[in-house]
């Protein structure tokens, strides 16, 4: 199981970025993916989740209405379109195979967990 996040960069507040998560060793047809982020000195937090069905998506409150998660099963890739970026969105973004915990309302990573190097998103004027 491998996941590689890419597409990060530096943008000004209000700008947009689309980051990608390329999966290998398993198929997105039957697996969900969670996007997570970690800012320096802070704990990793979940950002968004997409299920095996692309219609199943969830977002943490701070990004609702600004971020959109999607996937292309043919490319085995998940995307996170981030619009109206804010300085507080600055973090390293990671993707991981996950399932949705309906009781807790968060994605839970499924083993083996492979965070990879992540992709850095910096929002600054």
Short mmCIF file of C-alpha atoms in Angstrom, two decimals:
data_model
loop_
_atom_site.label_atom_id
_atom_site.label_comp_id
_atom_site.label_asym_id
_atom_site.label_seq_id
_atom_site.Cartn_x
_atom_site.Cartn_y
_atom_site.Cartn_z
CA UNK A 1 0.00 0.00 0.00
CA UNK A 2 1.46 3.33 -1.05
CA UNK A 3 0.03 6.81 -1.29
CA UNK A 4 1.84 9.80 -2.70
CA UNK A 5 0.53 13.31 -2.16
CA UNK A 6 1.60 16.04 -4.55
CA UNK A 7 0.63 19.42 -5.94
CA UNK A 8 1.24 21.66 -2.95
CA UNK A 9 2.77 25.09 -3.19
CA UNK A 10 2.68 28.67 -1.98
CA UNK A 11 -0.31 30.90 -2.63
CA UNK A 12 -1.71 34.16 -1.38
CA UNK A 13 -4.81 34.26 0.79
CA UNK A 14 -7.86 33.76 -1.36
CA UNK A 15 -5.94 31.67 -3.84
CA UNK A 16 -6.55 28.09 -4.98
CA UNK A 17 -4.62 24.85 -5.22
CA UNK A 18 -5.46 21.31 -6.21
CA UNK A 19 -3.50 18.57 -4.51
CA UNK A 20 -3.45 14.94 -5.59
CA UNK A 21 -3.09 11.59 -3.87
CA UNK A 22 -1.94 8.75 -6.09
CA UNK A 23 -2.65 5.30 -4.67
CA UNK A 24 -0.92 2.04 -5.48
CA UNK A 25 -1.17 -1.47 -4.11
CA UNK A 26 -4.94 -1.22 -3.72
CA UNK A 27 -7.88 0.10 -5.68
CA UNK A 28 -10.01 3.12 -4.88
CA UNK A 29 -13.03 1.20 -6.19
CA UNK A 30 -13.30 -0.47 -2.80
CA UNK A 31 -11.46 1.89 -0.47
CA UNK A 32 -12.00 5.30 1.09
CA UNK A 33 -9.32 7.96 1.40
CA UNK A 34 -8.89 10.63 4.01
CA UNK A 35 -6.98 13.87 3.65
CA UNK A 36 -5.20 15.03 6.78
CA UNK A 37 -2.97 17.98 7.54
CA UNK A 38 -0.40 18.89 10.13
CA UNK A 39 0.92 22.34 10.89
CA UNK A 40 4.22 22.81 12.75
CA UNK A 41 3.80 22.17 16.45
CA UNK A 42 0.25 20.94 16.04
CA UNK A 43 -1.39 17.55 15.94
CA UNK A 44 -2.45 16.01 12.66
CA UNK A 45 -6.09 16.73 11.91
CA UNK A 46 -8.48 15.37 9.36
CA UNK A 47 -9.62 17.59 6.52
CA UNK A 48 -11.82 15.55 4.21
CA UNK A 49 -12.88 12.03 3.34
CA UNK A 50 -14.19 10.28 0.27
CA UNK A 51 -15.62 6.79 0.36
CA UNK A 52 -15.47 3.96 -2.13
CA UNK A 53 -18.51 5.66 -3.59
CA UNK A 54 -17.58 9.14 -4.77
CA UNK A 55 -20.94 10.39 -3.51
CA UNK A 56 -19.83 9.81 0.06
CA UNK A 57 -17.81 12.83 1.13
CA UNK A 58 -17.21 14.60 4.41
CA UNK A 59 -15.40 17.79 5.39
CA UNK A 60 -14.20 19.21 8.64
CA UNK A 61 -16.07 22.39 9.53
CA UNK A 62 -13.19 24.77 8.85
CA UNK A 63 -13.00 23.84 5.15
CA UNK A 64 -16.67 23.30 4.29
CA UNK A 65 -17.67 25.35 1.29
CA UNK A 66 -14.04 25.96 0.31
CA UNK A 67 -12.57 22.48 -0.31
CA UNK A 68 -13.90 19.79 -2.61
CA UNK A 69 -12.71 16.18 -2.59
CA UNK A 70 -13.05 13.98 -5.66
CA UNK A 71 -11.49 10.93 -7.22
CA UNK A 72 -10.72 9.31 -10.53
CA UNK A 73 -10.86 5.54 -10.12
CA UNK A 74 -9.32 4.98 -13.55
CA UNK A 75 -6.23 6.88 -12.38
CA UNK A 76 -6.50 5.54 -8.82
CA UNK A 77 -6.10 9.12 -7.65
CA UNK A 78 -7.93 11.34 -5.18
CA UNK A 79 -7.94 15.12 -5.48
CA UNK A 80 -8.54 17.95 -3.06
CA UNK A 81 -9.51 21.22 -4.67
CA UNK A 82 -8.84 24.03 -2.22
CA UNK A 83 -10.35 27.44 -2.89
CA UNK A 84 -10.35 30.67 -0.91
CA UNK A 85 -7.29 29.50 0.98
CA UNK A 86 -6.52 31.08 4.33
CA UNK A 87 -3.26 31.37 6.25
CA UNK A 88 -4.61 28.85 8.76
CA UNK A 89 -4.72 26.27 5.96
CA UNK A 90 -0.93 26.28 5.93
CA UNK A 91 0.25 22.75 6.70
CA UNK A 92 1.70 19.58 5.29
CA UNK A 93 -1.14 17.61 3.71
CA UNK A 94 -1.23 13.82 3.78
CA UNK A 95 -3.58 11.20 2.43
CA UNK A 96 -4.25 7.77 3.87
CA UNK A 97 -6.53 4.84 3.20
CA UNK A 98 -9.38 5.24 5.64
CA UNK A 99 -12.87 4.25 6.66
CA UNK A 100 -15.52 6.58 8.02
CA UNK A 101 -16.30 6.25 11.72
CA UNK A 102 -19.98 7.16 11.83
CA UNK A 103 -20.04 7.20 15.62
CA UNK A 104 -17.18 9.68 15.94
CA UNK A 105 -17.73 11.50 12.67
CA UNK A 106 -14.10 11.22 11.58
CA UNK A 107 -12.06 9.12 9.15
CA UNK A 108 -10.02 6.33 10.67
CA UNK A 109 -6.94 5.12 8.89
CA UNK A 110 -6.76 1.45 7.95
CA UNK A 111 -3.55 -0.54 8.26
CA UNK A 112 -1.00 -0.63 6.90
CA UNK A 113 -0.81 3.13 7.27
CA UNK A 114 1.62 4.84 4.95
CA UNK A 115 1.67 8.60 5.38
CA UNK A 116 4.40 9.31 2.86
CA UNK A 117 6.11 12.69 2.77
CA UNK A 118 2.97 14.72 2.28
CA UNK A 119 2.74 17.89 0.25
CA UNK A 120 3.29 21.34 1.72
CA UNK A 121 0.66 24.04 1.33
CA UNK A 122 1.66 27.55 2.38
CA UNK A 123 -0.81 30.42 2.37
CA UNK A 124 0.81 33.76 2.95
CA UNK A 125 0.75 37.30 1.64
#
